[in-house]
PDB file of C-alpha atoms and ligand atoms in Angstrom:
ATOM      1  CA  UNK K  19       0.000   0.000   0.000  1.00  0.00           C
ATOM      2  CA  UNK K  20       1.441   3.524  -1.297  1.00  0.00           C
ATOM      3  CA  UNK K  21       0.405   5.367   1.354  1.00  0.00           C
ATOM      4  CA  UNK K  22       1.851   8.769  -0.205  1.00  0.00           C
ATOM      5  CA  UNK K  23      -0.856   8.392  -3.138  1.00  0.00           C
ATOM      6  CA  UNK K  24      -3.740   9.865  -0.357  1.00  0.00           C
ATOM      7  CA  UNK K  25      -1.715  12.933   0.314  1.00  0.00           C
ATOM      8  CA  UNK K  26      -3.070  15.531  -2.207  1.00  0.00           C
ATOM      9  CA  UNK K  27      -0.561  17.998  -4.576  1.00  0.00           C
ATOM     10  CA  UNK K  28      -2.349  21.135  -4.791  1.00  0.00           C
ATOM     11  CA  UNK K  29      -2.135  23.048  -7.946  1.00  0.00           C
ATOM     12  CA  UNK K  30      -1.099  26.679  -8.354  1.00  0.00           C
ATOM     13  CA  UNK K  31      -5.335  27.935  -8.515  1.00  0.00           C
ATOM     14  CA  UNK K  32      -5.788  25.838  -5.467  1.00  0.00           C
ATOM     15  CA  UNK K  33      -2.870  27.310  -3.828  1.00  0.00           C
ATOM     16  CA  UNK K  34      -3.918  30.841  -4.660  1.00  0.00           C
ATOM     17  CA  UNK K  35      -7.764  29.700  -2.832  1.00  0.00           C
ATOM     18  CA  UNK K  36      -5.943  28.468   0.075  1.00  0.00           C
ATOM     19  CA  UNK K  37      -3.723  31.071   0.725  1.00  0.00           C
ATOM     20  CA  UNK K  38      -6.782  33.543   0.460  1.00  0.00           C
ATOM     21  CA  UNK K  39      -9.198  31.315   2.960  1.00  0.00           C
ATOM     22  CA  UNK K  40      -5.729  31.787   5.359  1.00  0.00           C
ATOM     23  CA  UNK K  41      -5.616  35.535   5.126  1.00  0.00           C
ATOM     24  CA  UNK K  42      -8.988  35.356   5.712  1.00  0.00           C
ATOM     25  CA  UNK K  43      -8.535  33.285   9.170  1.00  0.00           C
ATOM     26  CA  UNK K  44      -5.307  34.465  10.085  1.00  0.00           C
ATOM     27  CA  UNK K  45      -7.007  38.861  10.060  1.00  0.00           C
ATOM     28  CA  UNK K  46      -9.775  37.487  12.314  1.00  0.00           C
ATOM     29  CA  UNK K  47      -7.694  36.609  15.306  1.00  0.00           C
ATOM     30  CA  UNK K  48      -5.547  39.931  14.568  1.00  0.00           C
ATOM     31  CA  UNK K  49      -9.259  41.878  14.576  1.00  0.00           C
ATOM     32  CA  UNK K  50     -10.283  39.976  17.183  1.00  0.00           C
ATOM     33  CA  UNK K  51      -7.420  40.767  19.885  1.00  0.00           C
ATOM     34  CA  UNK K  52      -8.601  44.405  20.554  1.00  0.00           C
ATOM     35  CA  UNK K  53     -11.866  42.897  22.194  1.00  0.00           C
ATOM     36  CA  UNK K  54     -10.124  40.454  24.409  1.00  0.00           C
ATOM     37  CA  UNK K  55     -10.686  41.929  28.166  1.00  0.00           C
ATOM     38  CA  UNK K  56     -12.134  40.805  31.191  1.00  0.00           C
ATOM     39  CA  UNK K  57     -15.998  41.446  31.144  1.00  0.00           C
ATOM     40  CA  UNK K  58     -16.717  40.367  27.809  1.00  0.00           C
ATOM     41  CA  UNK K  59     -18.041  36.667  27.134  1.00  0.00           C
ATOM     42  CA  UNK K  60     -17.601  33.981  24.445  1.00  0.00           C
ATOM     43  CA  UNK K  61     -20.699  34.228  22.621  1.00  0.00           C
ATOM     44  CA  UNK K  62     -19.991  37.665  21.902  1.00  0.00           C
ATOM     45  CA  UNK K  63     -16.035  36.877  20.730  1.00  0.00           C
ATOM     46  CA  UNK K  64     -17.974  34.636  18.601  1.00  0.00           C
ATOM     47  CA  UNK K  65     -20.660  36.520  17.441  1.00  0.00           C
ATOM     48  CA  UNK K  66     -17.608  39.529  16.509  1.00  0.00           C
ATOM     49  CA  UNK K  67     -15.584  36.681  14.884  1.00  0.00           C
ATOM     50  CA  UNK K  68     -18.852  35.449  12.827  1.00  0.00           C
ATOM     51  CA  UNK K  69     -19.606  38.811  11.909  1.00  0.00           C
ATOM     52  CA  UNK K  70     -16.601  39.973  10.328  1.00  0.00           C
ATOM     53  CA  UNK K  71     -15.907  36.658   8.444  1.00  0.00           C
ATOM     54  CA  UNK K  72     -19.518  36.851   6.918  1.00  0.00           C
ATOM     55  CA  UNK K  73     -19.821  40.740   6.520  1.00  0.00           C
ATOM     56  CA  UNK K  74     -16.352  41.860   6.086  1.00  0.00           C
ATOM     57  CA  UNK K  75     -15.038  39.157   4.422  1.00  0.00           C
ATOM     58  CA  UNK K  76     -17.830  36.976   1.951  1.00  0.00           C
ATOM     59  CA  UNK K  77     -16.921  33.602   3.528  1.00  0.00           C
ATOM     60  CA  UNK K  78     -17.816  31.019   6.291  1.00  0.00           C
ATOM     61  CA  UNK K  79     -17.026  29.927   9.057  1.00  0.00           C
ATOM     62  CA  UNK K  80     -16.089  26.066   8.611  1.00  0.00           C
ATOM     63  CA  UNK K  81     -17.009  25.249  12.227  1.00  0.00           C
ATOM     64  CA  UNK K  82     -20.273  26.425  12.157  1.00  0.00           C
ATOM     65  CA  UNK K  83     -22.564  23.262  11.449  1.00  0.00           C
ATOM     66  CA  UNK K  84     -19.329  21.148  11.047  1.00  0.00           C
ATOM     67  CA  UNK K  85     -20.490  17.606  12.700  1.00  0.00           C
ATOM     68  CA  UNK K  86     -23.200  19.698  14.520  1.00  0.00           C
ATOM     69  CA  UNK K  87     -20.913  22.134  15.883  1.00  0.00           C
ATOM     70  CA  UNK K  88     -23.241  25.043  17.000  1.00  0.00           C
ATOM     71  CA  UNK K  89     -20.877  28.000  16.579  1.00  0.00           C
ATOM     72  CA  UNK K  90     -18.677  29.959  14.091  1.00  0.00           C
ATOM     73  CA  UNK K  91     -15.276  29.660  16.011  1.00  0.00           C
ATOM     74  CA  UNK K  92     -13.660  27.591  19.131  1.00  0.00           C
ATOM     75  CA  UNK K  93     -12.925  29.127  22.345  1.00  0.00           C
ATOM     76  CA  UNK K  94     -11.373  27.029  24.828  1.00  0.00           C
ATOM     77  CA  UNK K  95     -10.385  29.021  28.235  1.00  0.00           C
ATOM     78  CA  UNK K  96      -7.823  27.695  30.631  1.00  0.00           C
ATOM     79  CA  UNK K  97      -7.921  23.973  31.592  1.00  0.00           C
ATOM     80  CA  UNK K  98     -10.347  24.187  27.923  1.00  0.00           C
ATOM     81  CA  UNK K  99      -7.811  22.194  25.647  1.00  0.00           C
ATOM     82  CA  UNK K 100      -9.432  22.467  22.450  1.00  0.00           C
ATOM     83  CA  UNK K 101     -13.642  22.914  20.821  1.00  0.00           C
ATOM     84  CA  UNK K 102     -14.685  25.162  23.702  1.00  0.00           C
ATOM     85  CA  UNK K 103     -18.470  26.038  22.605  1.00  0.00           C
ATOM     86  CA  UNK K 104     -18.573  29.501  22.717  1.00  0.00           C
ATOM     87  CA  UNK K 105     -21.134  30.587  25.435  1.00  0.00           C
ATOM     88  CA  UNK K 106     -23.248  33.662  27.043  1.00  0.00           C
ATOM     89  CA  UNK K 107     -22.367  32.680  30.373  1.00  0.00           C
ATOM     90  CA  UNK K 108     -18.893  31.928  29.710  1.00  0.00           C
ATOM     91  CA  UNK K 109     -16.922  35.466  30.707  1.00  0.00           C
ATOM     92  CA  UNK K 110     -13.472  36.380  30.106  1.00  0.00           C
ATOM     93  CA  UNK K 111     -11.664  37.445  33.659  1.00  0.00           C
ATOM     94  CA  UNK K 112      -8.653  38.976  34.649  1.00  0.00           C
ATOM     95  CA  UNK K 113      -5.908  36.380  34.708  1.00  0.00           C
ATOM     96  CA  UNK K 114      -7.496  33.600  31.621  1.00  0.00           C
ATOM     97  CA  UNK K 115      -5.660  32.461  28.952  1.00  0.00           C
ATOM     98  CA  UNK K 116      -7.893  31.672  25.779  1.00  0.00           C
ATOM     99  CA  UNK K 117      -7.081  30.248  22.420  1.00  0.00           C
ATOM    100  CA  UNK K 118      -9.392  30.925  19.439  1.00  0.00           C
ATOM    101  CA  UNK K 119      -9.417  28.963  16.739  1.00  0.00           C
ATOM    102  CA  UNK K 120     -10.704  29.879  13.136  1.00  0.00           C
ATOM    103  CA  UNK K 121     -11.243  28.460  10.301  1.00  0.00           C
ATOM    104  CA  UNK K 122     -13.289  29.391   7.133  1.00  0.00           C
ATOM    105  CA  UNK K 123     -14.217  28.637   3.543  1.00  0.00           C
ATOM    106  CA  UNK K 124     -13.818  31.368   0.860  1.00  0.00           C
ATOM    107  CA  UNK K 125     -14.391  30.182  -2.777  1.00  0.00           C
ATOM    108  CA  UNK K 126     -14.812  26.684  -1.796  1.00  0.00           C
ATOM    109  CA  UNK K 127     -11.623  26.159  -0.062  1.00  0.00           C
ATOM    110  CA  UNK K 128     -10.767  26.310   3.860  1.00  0.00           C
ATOM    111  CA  UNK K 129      -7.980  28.097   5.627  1.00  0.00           C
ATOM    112  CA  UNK K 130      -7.371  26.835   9.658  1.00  0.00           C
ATOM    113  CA  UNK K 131      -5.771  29.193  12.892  1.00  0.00           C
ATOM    114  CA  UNK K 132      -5.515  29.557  15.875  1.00  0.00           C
ATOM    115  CA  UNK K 133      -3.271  31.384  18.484  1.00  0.00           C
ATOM    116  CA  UNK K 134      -3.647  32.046  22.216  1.00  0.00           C
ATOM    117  CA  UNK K 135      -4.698  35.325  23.834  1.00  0.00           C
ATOM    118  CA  UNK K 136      -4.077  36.771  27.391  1.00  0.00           C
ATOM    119  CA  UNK K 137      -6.881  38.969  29.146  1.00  0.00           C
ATOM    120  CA  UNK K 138      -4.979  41.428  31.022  1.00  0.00           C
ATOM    121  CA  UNK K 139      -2.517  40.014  34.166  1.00  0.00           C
ATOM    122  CA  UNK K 140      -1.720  36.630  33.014  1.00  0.00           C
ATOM    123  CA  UNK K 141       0.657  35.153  35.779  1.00  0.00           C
ATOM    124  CA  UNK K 142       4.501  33.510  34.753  1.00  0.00           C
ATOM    125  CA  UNK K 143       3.738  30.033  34.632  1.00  0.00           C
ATOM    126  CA  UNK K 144       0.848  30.427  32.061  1.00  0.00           C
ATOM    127  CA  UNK K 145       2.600  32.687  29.524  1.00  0.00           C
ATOM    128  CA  UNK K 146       5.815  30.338  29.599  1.00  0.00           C
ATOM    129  CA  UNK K 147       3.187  27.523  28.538  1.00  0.00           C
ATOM    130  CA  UNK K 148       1.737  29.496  25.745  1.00  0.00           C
ATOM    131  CA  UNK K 149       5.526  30.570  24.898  1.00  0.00           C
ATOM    132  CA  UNK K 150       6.884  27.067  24.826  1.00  0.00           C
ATOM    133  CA  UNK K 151       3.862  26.045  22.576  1.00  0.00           C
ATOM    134  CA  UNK K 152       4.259  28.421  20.029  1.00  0.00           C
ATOM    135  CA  UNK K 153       7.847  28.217  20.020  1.00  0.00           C
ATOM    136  CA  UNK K 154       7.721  24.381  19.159  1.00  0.00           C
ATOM    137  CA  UNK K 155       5.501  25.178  16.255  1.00  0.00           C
ATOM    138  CA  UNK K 156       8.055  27.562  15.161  1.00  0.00           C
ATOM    139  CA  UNK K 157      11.009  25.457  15.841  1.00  0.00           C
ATOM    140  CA  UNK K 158       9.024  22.801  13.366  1.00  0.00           C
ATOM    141  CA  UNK K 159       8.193  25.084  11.125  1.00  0.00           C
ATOM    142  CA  UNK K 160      11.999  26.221  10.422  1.00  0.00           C
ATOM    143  CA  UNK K 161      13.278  22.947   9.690  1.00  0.00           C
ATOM    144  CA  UNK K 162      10.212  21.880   7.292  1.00  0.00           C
ATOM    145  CA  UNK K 163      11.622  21.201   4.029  1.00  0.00           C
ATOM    146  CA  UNK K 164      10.642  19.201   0.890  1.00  0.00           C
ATOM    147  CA  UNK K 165      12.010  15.671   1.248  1.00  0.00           C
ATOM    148  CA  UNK K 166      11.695  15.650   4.953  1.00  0.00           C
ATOM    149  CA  UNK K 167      10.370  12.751   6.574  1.00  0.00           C
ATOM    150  CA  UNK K 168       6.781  13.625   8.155  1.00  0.00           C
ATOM    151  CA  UNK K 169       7.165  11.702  11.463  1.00  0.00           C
ATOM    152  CA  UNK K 170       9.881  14.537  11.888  1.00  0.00           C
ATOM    153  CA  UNK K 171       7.789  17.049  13.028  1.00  0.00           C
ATOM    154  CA  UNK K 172       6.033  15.271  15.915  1.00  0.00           C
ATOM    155  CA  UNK K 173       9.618  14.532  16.916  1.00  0.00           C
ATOM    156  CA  UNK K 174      11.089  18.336  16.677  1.00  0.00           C
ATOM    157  CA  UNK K 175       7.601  19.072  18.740  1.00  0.00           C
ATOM    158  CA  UNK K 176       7.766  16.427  21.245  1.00  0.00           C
ATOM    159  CA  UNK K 177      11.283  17.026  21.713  1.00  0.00           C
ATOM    160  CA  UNK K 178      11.212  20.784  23.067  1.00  0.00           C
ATOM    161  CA  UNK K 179       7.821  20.161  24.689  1.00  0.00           C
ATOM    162  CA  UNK K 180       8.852  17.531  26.828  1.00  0.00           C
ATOM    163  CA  UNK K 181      12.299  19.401  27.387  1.00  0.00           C
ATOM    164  CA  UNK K 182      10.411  21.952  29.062  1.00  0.00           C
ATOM    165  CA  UNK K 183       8.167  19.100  31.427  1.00  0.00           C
ATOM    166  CA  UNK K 184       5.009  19.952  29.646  1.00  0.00           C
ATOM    167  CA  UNK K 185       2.730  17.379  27.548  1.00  0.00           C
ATOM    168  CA  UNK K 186       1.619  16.879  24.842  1.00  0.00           C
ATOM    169  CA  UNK K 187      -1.872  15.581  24.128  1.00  0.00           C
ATOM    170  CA  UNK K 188      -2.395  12.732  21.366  1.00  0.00           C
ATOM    171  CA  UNK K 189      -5.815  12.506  20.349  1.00  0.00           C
ATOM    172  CA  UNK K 190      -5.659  15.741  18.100  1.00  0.00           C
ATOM    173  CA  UNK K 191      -3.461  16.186  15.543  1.00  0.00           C
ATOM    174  CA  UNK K 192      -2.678  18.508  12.354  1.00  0.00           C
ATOM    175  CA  UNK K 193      -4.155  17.652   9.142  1.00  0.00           C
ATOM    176  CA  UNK K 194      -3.925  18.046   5.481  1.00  0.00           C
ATOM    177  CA  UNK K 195      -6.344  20.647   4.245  1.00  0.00           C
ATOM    178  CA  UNK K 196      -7.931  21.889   1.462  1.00  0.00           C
ATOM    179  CA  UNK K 197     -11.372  21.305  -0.284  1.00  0.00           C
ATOM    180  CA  UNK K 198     -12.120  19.578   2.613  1.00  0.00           C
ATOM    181  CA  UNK K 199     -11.213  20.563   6.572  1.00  0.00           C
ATOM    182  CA  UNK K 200      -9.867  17.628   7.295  1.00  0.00           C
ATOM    183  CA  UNK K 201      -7.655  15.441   5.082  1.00  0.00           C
ATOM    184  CA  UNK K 202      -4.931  13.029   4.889  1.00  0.00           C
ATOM    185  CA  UNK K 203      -2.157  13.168   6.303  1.00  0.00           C
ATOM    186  CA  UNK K 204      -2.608  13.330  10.016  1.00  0.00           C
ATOM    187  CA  UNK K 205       0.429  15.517  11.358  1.00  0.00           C
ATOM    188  CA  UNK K 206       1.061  13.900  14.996  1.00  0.00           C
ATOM    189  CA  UNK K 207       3.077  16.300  17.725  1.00  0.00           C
ATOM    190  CA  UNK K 208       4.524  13.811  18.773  1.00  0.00           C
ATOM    191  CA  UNK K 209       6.953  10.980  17.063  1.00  0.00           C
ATOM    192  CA  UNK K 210       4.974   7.832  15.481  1.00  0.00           C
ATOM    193  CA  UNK K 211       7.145   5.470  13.879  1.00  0.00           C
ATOM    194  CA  UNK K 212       4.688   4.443  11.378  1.00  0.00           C
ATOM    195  CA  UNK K 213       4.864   7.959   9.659  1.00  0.00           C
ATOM    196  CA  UNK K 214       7.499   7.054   6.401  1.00  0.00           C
ATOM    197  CA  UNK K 215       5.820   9.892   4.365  1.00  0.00           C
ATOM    198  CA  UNK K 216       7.854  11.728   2.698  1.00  0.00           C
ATOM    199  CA  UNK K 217       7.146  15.538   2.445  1.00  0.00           C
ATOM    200  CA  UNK K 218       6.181  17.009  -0.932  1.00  0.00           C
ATOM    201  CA  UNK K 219       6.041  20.406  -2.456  1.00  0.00           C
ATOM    202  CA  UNK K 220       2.395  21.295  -3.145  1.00  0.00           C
ATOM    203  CA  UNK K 221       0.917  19.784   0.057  1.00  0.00           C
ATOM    204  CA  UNK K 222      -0.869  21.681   2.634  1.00  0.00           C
ATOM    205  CA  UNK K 223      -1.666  21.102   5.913  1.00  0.00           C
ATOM    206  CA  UNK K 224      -1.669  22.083   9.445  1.00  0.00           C
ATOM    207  CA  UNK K 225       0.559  21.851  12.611  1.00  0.00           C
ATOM    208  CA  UNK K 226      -1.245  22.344  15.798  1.00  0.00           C
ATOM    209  CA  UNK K 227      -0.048  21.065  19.102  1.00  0.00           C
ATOM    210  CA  UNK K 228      -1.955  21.378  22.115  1.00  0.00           C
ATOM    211  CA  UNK K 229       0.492  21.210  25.362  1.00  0.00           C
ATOM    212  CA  UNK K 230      -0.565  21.021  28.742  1.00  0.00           C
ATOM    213  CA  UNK K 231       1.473  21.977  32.103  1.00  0.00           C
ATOM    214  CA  UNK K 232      -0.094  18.878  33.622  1.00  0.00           C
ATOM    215  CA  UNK K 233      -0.199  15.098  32.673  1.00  0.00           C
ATOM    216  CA  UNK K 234      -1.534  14.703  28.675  1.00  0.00           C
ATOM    217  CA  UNK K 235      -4.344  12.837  29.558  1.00  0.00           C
ATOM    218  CA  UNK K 236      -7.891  14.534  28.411  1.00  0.00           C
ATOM    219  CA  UNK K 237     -11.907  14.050  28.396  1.00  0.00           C
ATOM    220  CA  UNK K 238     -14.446  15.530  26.366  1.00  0.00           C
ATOM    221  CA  UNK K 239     -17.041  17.255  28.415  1.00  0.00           C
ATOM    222  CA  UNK K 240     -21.415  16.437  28.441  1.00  0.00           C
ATOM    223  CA  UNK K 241     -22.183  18.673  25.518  1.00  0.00           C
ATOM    224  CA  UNK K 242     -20.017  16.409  23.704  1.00  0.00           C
ATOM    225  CA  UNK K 243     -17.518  19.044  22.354  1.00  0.00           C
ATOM    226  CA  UNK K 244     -15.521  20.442  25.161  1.00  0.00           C
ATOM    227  CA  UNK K 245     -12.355  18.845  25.845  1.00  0.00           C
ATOM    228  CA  UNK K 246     -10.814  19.888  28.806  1.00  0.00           C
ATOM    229  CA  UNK K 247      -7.648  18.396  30.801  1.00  0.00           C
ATOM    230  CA  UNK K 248      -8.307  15.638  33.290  1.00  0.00           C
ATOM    231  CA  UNK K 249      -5.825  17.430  35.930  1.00  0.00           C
ATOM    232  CA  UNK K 250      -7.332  20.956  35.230  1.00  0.00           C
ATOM    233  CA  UNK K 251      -4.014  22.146  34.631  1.00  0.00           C
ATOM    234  CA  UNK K 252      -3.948  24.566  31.958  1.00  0.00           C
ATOM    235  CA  UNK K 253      -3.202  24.039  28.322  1.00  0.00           C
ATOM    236  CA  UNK K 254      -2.241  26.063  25.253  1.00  0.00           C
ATOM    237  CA  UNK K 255      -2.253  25.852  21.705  1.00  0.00           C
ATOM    238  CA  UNK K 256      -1.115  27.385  18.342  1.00  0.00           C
ATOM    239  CA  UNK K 257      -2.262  26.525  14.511  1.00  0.00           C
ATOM    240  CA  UNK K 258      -0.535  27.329  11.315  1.00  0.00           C
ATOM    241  CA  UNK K 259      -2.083  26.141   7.858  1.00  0.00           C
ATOM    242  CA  UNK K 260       1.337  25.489   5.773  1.00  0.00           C
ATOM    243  CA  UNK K 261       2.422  25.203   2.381  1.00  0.00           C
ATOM    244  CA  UNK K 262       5.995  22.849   0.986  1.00  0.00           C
ATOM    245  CA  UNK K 263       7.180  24.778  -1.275  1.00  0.00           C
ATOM    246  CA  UNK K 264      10.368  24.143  -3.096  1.00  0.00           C
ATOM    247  CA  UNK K 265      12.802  24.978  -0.423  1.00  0.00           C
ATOM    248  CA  UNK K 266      10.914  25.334   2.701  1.00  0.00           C
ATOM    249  CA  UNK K 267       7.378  26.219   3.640  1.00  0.00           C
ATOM    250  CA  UNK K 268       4.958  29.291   3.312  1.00  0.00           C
ATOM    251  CA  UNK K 269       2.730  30.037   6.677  1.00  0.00           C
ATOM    252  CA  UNK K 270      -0.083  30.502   4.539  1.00  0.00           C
ATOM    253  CA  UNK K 271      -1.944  31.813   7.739  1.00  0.00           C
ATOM    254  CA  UNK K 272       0.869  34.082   8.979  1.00  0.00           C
ATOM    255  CA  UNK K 273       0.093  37.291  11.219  1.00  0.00           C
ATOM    256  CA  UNK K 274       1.820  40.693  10.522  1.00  0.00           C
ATOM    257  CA  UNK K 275       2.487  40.421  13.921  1.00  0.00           C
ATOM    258  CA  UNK K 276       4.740  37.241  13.527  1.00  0.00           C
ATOM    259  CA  UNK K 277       8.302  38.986  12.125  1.00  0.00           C
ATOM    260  CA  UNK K 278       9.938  36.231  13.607  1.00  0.00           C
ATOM    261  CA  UNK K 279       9.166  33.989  10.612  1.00  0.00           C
ATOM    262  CA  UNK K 280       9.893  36.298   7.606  1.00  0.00           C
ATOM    263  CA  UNK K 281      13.160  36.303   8.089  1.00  0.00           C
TER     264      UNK K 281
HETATM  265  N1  MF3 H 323     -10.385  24.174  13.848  1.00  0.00           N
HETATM  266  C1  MF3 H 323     -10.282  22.838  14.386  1.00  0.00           C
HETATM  267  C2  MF3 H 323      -9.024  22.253  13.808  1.00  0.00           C
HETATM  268  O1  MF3 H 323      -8.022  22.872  13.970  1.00  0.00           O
HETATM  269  C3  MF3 H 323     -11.485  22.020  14.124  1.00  0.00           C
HETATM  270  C4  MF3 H 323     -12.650  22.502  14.852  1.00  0.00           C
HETATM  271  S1  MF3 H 323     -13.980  21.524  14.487  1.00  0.00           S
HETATM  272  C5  MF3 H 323     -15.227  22.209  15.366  1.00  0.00           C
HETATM  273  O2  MF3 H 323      -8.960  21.245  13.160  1.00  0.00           O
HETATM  274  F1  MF3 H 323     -16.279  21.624  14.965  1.00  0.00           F
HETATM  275  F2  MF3 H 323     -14.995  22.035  16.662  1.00  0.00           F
HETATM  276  F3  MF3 H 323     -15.285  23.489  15.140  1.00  0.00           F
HETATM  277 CO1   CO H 324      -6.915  22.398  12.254  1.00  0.00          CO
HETATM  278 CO1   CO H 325      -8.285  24.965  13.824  1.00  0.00          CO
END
């Protein structure tokens, strides 16, 4: 079995889609950081977020209705690891750390974000978590190159992560994207020896590690989404959609904000 066959080349008009659906995703958690303070709640981060994608920017958001998901974008607070149901009741206070996570379709083709965000007097311990997270997203980001094997990644990830005594958690992982949200190949952050794909200019996917301070072990909550750790120690994570290009990678959903990575 040629396993490599199920990974999709996208062509230059594809490419051109996707890197649009990014900008898209990527502006909407720039926009959205202004509103971030203590006070405000979820539903109306969401309602904001759904707003501008719809309004502002002609496309959807991918999460809305995707396997019944009620609402336009994740929000997942604190201990939240990942598909926090944004909620009137849930309010932002002094001292939370939040990722939001976007995603949307423009022209038939998705783009997929997130990054976390800090509502006013965050203390040490929980900005060195998000740090560490988005540095090992960057650190696997720099070394992606065509030719590389896949499985590298999850070890680059793992690797600082576990340097720093956080943990990663396993059932989520990165995925290829495109005309669909979710394709082939699953991008583990973490290192899988059964991952001998080989990686290919033209292929797009994302990297997305969720760390937590804690033990890796998760549940998902009663309303079926919510996945929270099972220590209730906090947990952060970062998405990038990339592109392997000839030489490296584009980070098709790259913030102005993000110098780091244009150099
Ligand atoms: N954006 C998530 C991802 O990174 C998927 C969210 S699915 C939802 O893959 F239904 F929870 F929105
Ligand atoms: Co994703
Ligand atoms: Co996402």
């Amino acid at each position: 079995m040629d396993i490599i066959m199920s990974i999709d080349i996208k062509s230059t008009n594809e490419i051109i889609k996707i890197r649009k659906s990014c900008k898209i995703a990527s502006e909407v958690l720039t926009m959205i950081e202004n509103y971030i303070e203590p006070g405000i709640s979820t539903e109306k981060l969401n309602k904001i977020c759904h707003e501008y994608i719809v309004k502002k920017k002609h496309a959807f958001p991918a999460s809305l209705g995707y396997c019944g998901f009620p609402k336009s974008v994740c929000i997942s607070i604190n201990d939240v690891v990942c598909h926090g149901i944004p909620n009137k009741k849930i309010i932002l206070k002094d001292g939370d750390i939040l990722n939001i996570d976007v995603a949307v379709i423009k022209d038939e083709y998705y783009g997929d974000t997130s990054k976390m965000f800090f509502v006013k007097d965050v203390k040490k311990e929980a900005i060195d978590l998000c740090k560490s997270t988005q540095k090992s997203l960057y650190l696997a980001i720099k070394k992606i190159h065509p030719g590389m094997r896949l499985r590298k990644i999850g070890s680059i990830i793992q690797k600082y992560i576990e340097s720093k005594n956080y943990s990663i958690v396993r059932e989520y992982c990165g995925h290829g994207i495109g005309k669909c949200f979710h394709e082939e190949p699953q991008i583990l952050h973490y290192d899988a020896y059964d991952k001998e794909i080989k990686l290919k200019p033209g292929m797009i996917f994302t990297i997305e590690p969720m760390v937590n301070i804690g033990s890796k072990n998760v549940y998902t909550g009663k309303d079926g989404w919510t996945v929270k750790t099972k220590d209730k120690s906090l947990s952060a994570q970062y998405e990038h959609t990339i592109l392997i290009t000839n030489y490296g990678c584009e980070v098709m959903t790259l913030r102005e904000e993000e110098l780091l990575l244009k150099q």
